[in-house]
Each structure stands twice: as C-alpha cells, then as structure tokens.
CSV table of C-alpha atoms in Angstrom, one decimal:
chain,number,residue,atom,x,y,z
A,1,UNK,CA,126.3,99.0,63.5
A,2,UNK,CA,125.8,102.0,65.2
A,3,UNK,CA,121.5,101.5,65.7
A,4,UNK,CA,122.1,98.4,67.4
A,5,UNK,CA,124.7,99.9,69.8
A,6,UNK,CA,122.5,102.8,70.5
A,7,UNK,CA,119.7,100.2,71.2
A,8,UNK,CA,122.4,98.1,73.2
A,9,UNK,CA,123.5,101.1,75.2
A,10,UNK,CA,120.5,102.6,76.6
A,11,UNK,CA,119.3,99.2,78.1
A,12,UNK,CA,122.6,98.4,79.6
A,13,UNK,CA,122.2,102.1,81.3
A,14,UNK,CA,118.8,101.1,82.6
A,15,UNK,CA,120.0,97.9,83.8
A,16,UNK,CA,122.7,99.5,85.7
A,17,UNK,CA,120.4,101.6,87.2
A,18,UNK,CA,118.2,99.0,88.8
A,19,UNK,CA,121.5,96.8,89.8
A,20,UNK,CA,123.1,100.1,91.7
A,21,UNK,CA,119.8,100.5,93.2
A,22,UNK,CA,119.9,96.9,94.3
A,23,UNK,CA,123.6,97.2,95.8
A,24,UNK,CA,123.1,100.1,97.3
A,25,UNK,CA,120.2,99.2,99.9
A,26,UNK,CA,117.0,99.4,97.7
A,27,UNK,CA,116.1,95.8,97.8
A,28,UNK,CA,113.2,94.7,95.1
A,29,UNK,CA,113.5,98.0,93.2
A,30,UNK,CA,115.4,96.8,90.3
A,31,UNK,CA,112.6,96.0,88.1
A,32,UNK,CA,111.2,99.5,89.1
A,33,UNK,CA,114.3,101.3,88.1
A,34,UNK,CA,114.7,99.4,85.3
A,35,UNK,CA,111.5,100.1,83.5
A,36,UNK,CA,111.0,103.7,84.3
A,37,UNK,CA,114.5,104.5,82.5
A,38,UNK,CA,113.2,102.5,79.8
A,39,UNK,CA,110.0,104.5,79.7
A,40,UNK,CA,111.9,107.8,80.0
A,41,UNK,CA,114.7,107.3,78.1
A,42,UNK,CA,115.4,103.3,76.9
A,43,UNK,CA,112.5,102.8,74.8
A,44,UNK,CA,112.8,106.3,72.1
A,45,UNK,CA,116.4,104.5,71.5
A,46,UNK,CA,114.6,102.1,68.7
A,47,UNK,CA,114.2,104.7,66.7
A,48,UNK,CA,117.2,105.0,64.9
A,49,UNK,CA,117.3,100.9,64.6
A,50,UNK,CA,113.5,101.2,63.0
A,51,UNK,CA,114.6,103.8,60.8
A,52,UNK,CA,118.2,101.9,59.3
A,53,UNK,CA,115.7,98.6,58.8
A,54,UNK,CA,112.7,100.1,57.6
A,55,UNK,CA,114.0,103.2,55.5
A,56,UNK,CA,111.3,105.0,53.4
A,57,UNK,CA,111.9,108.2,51.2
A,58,UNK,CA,108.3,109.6,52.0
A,59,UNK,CA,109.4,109.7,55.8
A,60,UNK,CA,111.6,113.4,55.0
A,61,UNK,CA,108.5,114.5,53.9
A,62,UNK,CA,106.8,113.2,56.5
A,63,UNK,CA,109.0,115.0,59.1
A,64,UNK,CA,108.8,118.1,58.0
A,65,UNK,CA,105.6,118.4,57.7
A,66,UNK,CA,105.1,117.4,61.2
A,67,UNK,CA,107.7,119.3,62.6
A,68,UNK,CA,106.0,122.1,61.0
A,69,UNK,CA,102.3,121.5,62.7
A,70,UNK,CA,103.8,120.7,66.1
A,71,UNK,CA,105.9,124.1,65.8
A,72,UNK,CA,102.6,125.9,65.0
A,73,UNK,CA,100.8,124.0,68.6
A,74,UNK,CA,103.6,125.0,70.3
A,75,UNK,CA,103.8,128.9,69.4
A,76,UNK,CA,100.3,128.9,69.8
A,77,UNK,CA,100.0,127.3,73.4
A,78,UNK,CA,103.1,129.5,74.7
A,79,UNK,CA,101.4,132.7,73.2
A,80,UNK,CA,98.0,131.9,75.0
A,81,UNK,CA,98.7,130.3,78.0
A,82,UNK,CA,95.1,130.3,78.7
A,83,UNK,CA,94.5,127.1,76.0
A,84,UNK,CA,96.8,125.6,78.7
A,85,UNK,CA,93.4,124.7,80.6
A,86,UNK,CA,92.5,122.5,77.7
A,87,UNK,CA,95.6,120.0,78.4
A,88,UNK,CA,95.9,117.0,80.8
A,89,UNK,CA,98.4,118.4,83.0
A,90,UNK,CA,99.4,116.8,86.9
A,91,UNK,CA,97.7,116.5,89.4
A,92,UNK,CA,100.3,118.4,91.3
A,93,UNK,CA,101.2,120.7,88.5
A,94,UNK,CA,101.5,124.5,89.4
A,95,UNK,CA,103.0,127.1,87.0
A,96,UNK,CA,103.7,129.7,89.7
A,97,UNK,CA,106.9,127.9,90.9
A,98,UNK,CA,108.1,128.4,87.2
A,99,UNK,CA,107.3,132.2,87.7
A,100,UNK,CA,104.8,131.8,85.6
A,101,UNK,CA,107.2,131.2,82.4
A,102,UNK,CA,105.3,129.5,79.6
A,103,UNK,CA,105.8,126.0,79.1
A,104,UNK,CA,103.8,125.4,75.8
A,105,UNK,CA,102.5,121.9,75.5
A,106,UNK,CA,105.0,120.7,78.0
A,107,UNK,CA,104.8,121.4,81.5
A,108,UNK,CA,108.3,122.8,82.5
A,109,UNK,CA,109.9,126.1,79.9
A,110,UNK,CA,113.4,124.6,79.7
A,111,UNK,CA,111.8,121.3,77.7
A,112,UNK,CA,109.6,124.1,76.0
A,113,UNK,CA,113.0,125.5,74.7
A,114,UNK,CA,114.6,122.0,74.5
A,115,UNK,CA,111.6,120.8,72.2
A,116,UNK,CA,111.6,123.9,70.0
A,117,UNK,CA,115.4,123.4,69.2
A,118,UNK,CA,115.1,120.0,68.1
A,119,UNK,CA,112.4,120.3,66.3
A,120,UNK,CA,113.8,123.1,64.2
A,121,UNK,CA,116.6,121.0,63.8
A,122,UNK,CA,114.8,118.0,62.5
A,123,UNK,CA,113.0,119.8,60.4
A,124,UNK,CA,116.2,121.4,58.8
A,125,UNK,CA,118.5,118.0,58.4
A,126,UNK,CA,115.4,117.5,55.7
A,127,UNK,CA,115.3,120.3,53.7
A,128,UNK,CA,115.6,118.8,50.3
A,129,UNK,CA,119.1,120.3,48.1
A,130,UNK,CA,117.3,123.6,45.8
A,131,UNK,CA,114.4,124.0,48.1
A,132,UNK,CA,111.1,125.4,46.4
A,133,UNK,CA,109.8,128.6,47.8
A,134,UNK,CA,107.0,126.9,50.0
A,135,UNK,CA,110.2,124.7,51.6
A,136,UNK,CA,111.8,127.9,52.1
A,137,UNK,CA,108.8,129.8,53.7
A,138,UNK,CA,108.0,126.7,55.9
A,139,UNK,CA,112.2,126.5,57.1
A,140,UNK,CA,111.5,130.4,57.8
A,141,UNK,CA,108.8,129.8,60.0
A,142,UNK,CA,109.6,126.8,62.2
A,143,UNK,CA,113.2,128.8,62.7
A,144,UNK,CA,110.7,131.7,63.6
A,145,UNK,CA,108.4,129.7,65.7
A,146,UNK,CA,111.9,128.2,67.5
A,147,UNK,CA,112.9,131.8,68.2
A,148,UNK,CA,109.7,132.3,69.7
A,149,UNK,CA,110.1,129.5,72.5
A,150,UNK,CA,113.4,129.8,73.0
A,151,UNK,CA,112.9,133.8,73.9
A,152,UNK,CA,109.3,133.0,75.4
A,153,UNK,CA,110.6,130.5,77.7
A,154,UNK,CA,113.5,132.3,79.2
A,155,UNK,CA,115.4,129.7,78.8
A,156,UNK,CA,119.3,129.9,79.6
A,157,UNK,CA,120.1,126.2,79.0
A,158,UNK,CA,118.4,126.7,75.8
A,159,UNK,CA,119.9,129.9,74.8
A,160,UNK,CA,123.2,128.4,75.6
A,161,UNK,CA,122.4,125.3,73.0
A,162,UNK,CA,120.7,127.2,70.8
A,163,UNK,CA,124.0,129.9,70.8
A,164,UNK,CA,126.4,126.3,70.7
A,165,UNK,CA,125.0,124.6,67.7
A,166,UNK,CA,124.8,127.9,65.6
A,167,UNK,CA,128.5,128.2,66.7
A,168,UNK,CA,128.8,124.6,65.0
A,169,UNK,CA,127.3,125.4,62.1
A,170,UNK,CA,129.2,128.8,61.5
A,171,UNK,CA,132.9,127.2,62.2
A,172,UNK,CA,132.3,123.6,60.7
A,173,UNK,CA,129.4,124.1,57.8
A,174,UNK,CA,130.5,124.3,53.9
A,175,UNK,CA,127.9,127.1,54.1
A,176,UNK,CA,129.4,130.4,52.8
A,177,UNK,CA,130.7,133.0,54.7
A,178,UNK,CA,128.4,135.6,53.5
A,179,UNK,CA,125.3,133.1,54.5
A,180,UNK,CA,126.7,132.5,57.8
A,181,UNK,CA,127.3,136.5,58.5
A,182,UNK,CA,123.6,137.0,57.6
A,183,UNK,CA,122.6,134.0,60.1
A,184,UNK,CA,124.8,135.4,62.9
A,185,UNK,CA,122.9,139.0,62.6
A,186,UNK,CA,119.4,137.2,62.4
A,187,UNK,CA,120.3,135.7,65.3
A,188,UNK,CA,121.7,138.7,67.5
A,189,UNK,CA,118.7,141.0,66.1
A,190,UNK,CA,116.3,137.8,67.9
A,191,UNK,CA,117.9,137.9,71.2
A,192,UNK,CA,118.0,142.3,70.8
A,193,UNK,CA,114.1,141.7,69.7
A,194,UNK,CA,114.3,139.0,73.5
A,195,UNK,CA,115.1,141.4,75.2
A,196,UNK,CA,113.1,144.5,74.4
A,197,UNK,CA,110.0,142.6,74.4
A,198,UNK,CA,110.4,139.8,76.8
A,199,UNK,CA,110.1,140.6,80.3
A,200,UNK,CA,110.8,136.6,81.8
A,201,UNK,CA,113.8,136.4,79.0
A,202,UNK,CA,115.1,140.2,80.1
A,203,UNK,CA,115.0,139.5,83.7
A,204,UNK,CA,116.7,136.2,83.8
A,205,UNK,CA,120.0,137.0,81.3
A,206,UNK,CA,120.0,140.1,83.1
A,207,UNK,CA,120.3,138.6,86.4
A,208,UNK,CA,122.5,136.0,85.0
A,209,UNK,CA,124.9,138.5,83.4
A,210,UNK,CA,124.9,140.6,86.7
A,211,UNK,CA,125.7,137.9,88.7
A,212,UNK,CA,127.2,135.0,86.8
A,213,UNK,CA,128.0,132.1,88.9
A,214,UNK,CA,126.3,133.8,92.3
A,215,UNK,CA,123.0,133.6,90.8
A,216,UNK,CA,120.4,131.6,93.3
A,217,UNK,CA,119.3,129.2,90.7
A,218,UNK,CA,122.8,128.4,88.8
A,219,UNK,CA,124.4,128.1,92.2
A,220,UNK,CA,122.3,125.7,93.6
A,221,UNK,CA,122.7,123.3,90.9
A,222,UNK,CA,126.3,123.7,91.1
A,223,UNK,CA,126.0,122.9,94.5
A,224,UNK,CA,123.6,120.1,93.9
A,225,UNK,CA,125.9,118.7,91.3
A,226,UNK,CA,129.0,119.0,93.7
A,227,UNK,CA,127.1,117.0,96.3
A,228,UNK,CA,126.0,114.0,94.0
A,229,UNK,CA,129.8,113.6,92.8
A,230,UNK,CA,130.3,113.1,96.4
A,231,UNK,CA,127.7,110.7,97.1
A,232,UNK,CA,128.9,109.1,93.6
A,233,UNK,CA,132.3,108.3,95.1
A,234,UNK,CA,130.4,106.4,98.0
A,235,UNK,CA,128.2,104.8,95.3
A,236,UNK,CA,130.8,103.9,92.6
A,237,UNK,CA,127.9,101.2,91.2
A,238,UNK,CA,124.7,104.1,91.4
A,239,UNK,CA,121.8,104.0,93.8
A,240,UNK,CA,119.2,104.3,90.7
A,241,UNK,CA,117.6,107.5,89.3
A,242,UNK,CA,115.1,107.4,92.0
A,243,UNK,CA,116.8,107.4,95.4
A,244,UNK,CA,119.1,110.6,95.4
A,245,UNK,CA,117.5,111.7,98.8
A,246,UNK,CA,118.6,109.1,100.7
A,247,UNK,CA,122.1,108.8,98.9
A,248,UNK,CA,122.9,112.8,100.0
A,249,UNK,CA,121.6,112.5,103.6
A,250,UNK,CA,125.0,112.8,105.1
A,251,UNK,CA,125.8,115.3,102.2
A,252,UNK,CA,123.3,118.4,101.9
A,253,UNK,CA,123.0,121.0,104.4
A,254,UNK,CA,121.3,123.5,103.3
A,255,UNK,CA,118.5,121.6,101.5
A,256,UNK,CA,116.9,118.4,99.5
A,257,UNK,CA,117.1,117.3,96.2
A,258,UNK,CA,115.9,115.0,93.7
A,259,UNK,CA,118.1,115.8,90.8
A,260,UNK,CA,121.8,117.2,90.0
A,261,UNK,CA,120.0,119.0,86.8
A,262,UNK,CA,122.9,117.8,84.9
A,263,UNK,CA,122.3,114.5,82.5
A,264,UNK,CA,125.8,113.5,83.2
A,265,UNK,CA,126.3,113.8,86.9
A,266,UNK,CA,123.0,112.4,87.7
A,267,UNK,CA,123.8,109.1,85.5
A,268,UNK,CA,127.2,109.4,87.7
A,269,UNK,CA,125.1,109.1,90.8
A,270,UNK,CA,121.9,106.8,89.6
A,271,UNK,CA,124.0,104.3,87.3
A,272,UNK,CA,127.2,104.5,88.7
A,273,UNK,CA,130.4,105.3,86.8
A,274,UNK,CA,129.9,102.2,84.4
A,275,UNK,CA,126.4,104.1,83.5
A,276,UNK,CA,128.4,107.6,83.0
A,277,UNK,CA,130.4,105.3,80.6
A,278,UNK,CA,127.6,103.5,78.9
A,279,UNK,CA,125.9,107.2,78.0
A,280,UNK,CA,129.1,109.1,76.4
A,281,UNK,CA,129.0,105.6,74.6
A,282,UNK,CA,125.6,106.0,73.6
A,283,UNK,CA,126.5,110.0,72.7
A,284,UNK,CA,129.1,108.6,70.2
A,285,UNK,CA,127.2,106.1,68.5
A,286,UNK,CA,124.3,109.0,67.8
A,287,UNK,CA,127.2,111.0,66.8
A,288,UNK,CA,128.8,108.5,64.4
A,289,UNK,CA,125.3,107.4,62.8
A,290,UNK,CA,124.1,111.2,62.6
A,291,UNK,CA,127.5,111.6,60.5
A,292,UNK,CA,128.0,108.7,58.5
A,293,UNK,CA,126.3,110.0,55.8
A,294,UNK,CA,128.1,113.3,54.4
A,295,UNK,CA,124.5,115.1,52.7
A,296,UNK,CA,123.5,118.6,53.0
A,297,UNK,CA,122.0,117.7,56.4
A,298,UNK,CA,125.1,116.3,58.0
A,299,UNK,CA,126.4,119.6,59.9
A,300,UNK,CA,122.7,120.1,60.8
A,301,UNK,CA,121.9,116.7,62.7
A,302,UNK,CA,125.1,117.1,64.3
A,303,UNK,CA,124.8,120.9,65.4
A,304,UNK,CA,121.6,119.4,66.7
A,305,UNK,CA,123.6,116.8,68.8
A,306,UNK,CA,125.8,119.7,70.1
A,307,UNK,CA,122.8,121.4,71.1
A,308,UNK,CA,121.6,118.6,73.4
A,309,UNK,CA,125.4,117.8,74.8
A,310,UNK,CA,125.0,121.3,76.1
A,311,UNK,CA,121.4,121.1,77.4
A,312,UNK,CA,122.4,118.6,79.5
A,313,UNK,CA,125.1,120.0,81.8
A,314,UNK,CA,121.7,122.1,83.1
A,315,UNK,CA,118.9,119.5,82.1
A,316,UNK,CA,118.4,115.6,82.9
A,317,UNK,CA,118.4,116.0,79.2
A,318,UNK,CA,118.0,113.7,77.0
A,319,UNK,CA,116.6,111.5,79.6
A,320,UNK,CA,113.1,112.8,79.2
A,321,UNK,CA,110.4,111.0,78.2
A,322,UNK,CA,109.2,114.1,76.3
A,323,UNK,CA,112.3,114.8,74.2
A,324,UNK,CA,114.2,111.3,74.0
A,325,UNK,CA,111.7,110.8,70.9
A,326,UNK,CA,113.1,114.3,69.5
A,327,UNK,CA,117.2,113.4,70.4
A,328,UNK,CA,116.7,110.0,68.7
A,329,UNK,CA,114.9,111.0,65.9
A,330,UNK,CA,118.3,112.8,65.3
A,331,UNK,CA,120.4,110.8,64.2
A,332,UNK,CA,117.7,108.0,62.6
A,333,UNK,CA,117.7,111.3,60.2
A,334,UNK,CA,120.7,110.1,58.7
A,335,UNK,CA,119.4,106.3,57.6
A,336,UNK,CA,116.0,108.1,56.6
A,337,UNK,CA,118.1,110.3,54.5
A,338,UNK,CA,120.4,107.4,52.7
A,339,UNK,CA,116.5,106.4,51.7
A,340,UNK,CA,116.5,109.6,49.8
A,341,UNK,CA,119.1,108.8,47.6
C-alpha cells in the first residue's frame, strides 16, 4: 500500500540523484549523492511504513504530549535567543545574515516557522473526539506557541502555509460555520497582534506588500528558479542536489547559487524530470495514506499536507533533514490513528 510506496518513492528519488550526477560529469559521486538524500530526506520516509506495521494506541498520546514539550523548547529558545549559546550550532553558523530573525532550535527562521506548523498540526490530527479541558488547554497552547514562531520568525513562506491550510480547513472541514468564523478572526487578530509587536514580521510583509514581486529576496529566487529550469532542460536526467554551481555556469549573471529555494524545481534540476515525477508521486501517496481513514483528524493531516505543498515553492522543503521527520509523521498519523479504534 501506500507506506511501502512512500518508502519506494523516496529511494528511487535518491537514486536518481546520484545517477544524474553520474551522467552529468560528476564521476564517483553517486554513492555521495545518494546517501546524503537519504540522510536529508530518504531515511524519515520509514515512518509511515513503521507506523501501519507496528500500530499502538498509546502512540496518540505519545504525540501530543511531545508535540507539546517541543512547542514549549521552541517558544522558549525564540523568545531568548541568548539560550541559543547553549546549542551545538556550525561551525560557520552566523545569525546576522538572517537579520538577526530568531531561529529557535533550528538554525534558519523559515524551518523555525516550518517546524512550528507541523507540529501544531500533529498535535491536532490527535486530539481525541470530546476532548477534556486539559486536551483543550494544551491544543490552545501549542496553537499559541505556533503563532508565536510563525510571527517571531517573519516568516512569509510560513505565513503563506500557515494562511493555506486554515483556508483548507475553513472550505473543506465538517467544522461549523460559526467555529470556523471564530477561527478566521483568531487568526486575523494574531497577524494584527504580528504586526504591532513584531518589528522583523512588520518590516518584511510590509516590504513585501509594498513591493510584491520586485522585492530583493522574492526576486532572486524567482530568478534563481528561472535559471535552474534552464539548466534542467540541458540536464533532462539531474546533475544531483549537490552540483548546481557548475550546472548554471553558462546561466547566471548576476550571481551564484546553491539552491532554487523551491522543493520542486530543485528536484527538476538535481534528479532530473523522472525525480520531479517520483516526488508529486511520493506527495500523493502521503496524501492518499493521510486520507484513507475518514476520523476527526482527517481534514487536519491533510491541511497539514497543504501547508508543506506550499512551503515548498519557497523552501527545499520537505527535503530537510530537520522537518522530513515532522512531514512523515503526517500521514503515519493516519495508521496510528486506525490503532485508536
């Protein structure tokens, strides 16, 4: 079924990486490529395989109580930055070329946002039907706590998923209307709250709304994206993840780059069209296993999905070795929860 394919999938997208890497020039690199799309990306895809084989009703619990500590770590480290100094960070690591945007436990603010989504998600899809009030006040926090990182991070990417998976849930949920309505003006009164009291998240929707596709940093990935699309129709098979520099020599003018920051047109580039394939595959069967089940946390797991579709058209997202764990975790909610029942 669907585990196995999602297992199947992200190998034969690693693989395709090392062989386009191969073909294109790169000789004795395959095994290279290979491996560190495993370790990003290949590896977190046994997830929803381990959790369709080795189902266990306490694991809901389990999650959410999690999902509520890590939610805490995270507030905490992006409210004090200084604690920042207590984690193993780079070597090379320097948070002034983020404009000094907080980054929580990670070490970039888009994941920061990225990781705060999901894990409100996750720990939503498990909200038991007729929660008690302690489930209620812990779903209240961790949605509180996302809100925090989201805004804190200055995220657009995230705001944009964040703002497409609530659109999800308001058109598609069995939620009523009067529910949604109340959700909708949470959610508007957070980014008003943003906006007054975050100067990173002010500036940045401000300059984005000022000057839409002309801003510096939404331009340059277009451009960047625009130029690997070109250097994927010279590369039909990929050059691997690793060896866009070389691939856009006779492409960029203006400037180097070692990702599209786009999920979907750096596969184009590193895997070649067959690895663009093998991912919306992949994105399908997480879809179709995250639905298969029709429980109270079936809209959630795939508003959750929808989120991450959008994260990366400005994120290599969810090839991350920080959040692949987080994306597949999604839909192995939905075997975890047939262990419920």
């Amino acid at each position: 079924g669907e585990p196995f394919a999602v297992l199947a999938l992200a190998g034969a997208l690693a693989v395709l990486a090392g062989l386009g890497a191969e073909v294109a020039g790169h000789e004795g690199t395959f095994v290279l490529e290979t491996l560190l799309l495993m370790k990003r990306f290949g590896f977190a895809a046994i997830l929803p395989l381990a959790a369709a084989l080795f189902r266990s009703p306490g694991a809901a619990r389990a999650t959410r109580v999690l999902t509520v500590l890590c939610m805490a770590a995270m507030v905490l480290f992006t409210l004090r930055p200084e604690l920042q100094a207590w984690l193993p960070r780079p070597s090379t690591w320097d948070p002034t070329v983020m404009d000094d945007r907080p980054t929580g436990l990670l070490t970039n603010p888009n994941d920061l946002a990225y990781a705060s989504v999901a894990l409100a998600v996750l720990h939503a899809a498990f909200v038991p039907r007729g929660p008690r009030l302690v489930e209620r006040v812990a779903l209240a926090g961790v949605l509180a706590g996302a809100a925090v990182c989201v805004v804190s991070s200055g995220s657009r990417s995230g705001l944009i998923g964040s703002a497409g998976a609530l659109a999800f849930l308001t058109l598609a949920s069995g939620v009523r209307w009067r529910s949604k309505l109340v959700l909708l003006a949470i959610s508007a009164v957070v980014i008003a709250i943003g906006l007054s009291s975050s100067p990173i998240f002010h500036e940045r929707i401000e300059r984005f709304y000022r000057q839409r596709l002309g801003d510096e940093n939404v331009s340059s990935r277009l451009e960047a994206q625009w130029i690997a699309v070109q250097a994927s129709m010279e590369h039909p098979l990929g050059v691997g993840y690793q060896n866009f520099l070389e691939a856009t020599a006779n492409l960029r003018k203006s400037y180097a780059f070692t990702t599209s920051d786009s999920v979907y047109v750096d596969t184009l580039l590193g895997a070649g069209t067959l690895g663009l394939v093998a991912l919306l595959a992949l994105l399908a069967a997480t879809w179709r296993q995250a639905s298969r089940l029709r429980d109270d946390g079936r809209r959630i797991r795939q508003a959750g999905l929808v989120a991450f579709l959008l994260f990366g058209t400005a994120a290599v997202v969810p090839i991350s070795v920080f959040l692949a764990p987080l994306f597949f975790w999604i839909p192995a909610a939905g075997a975890l929860a047939r262990a419920r029942r």
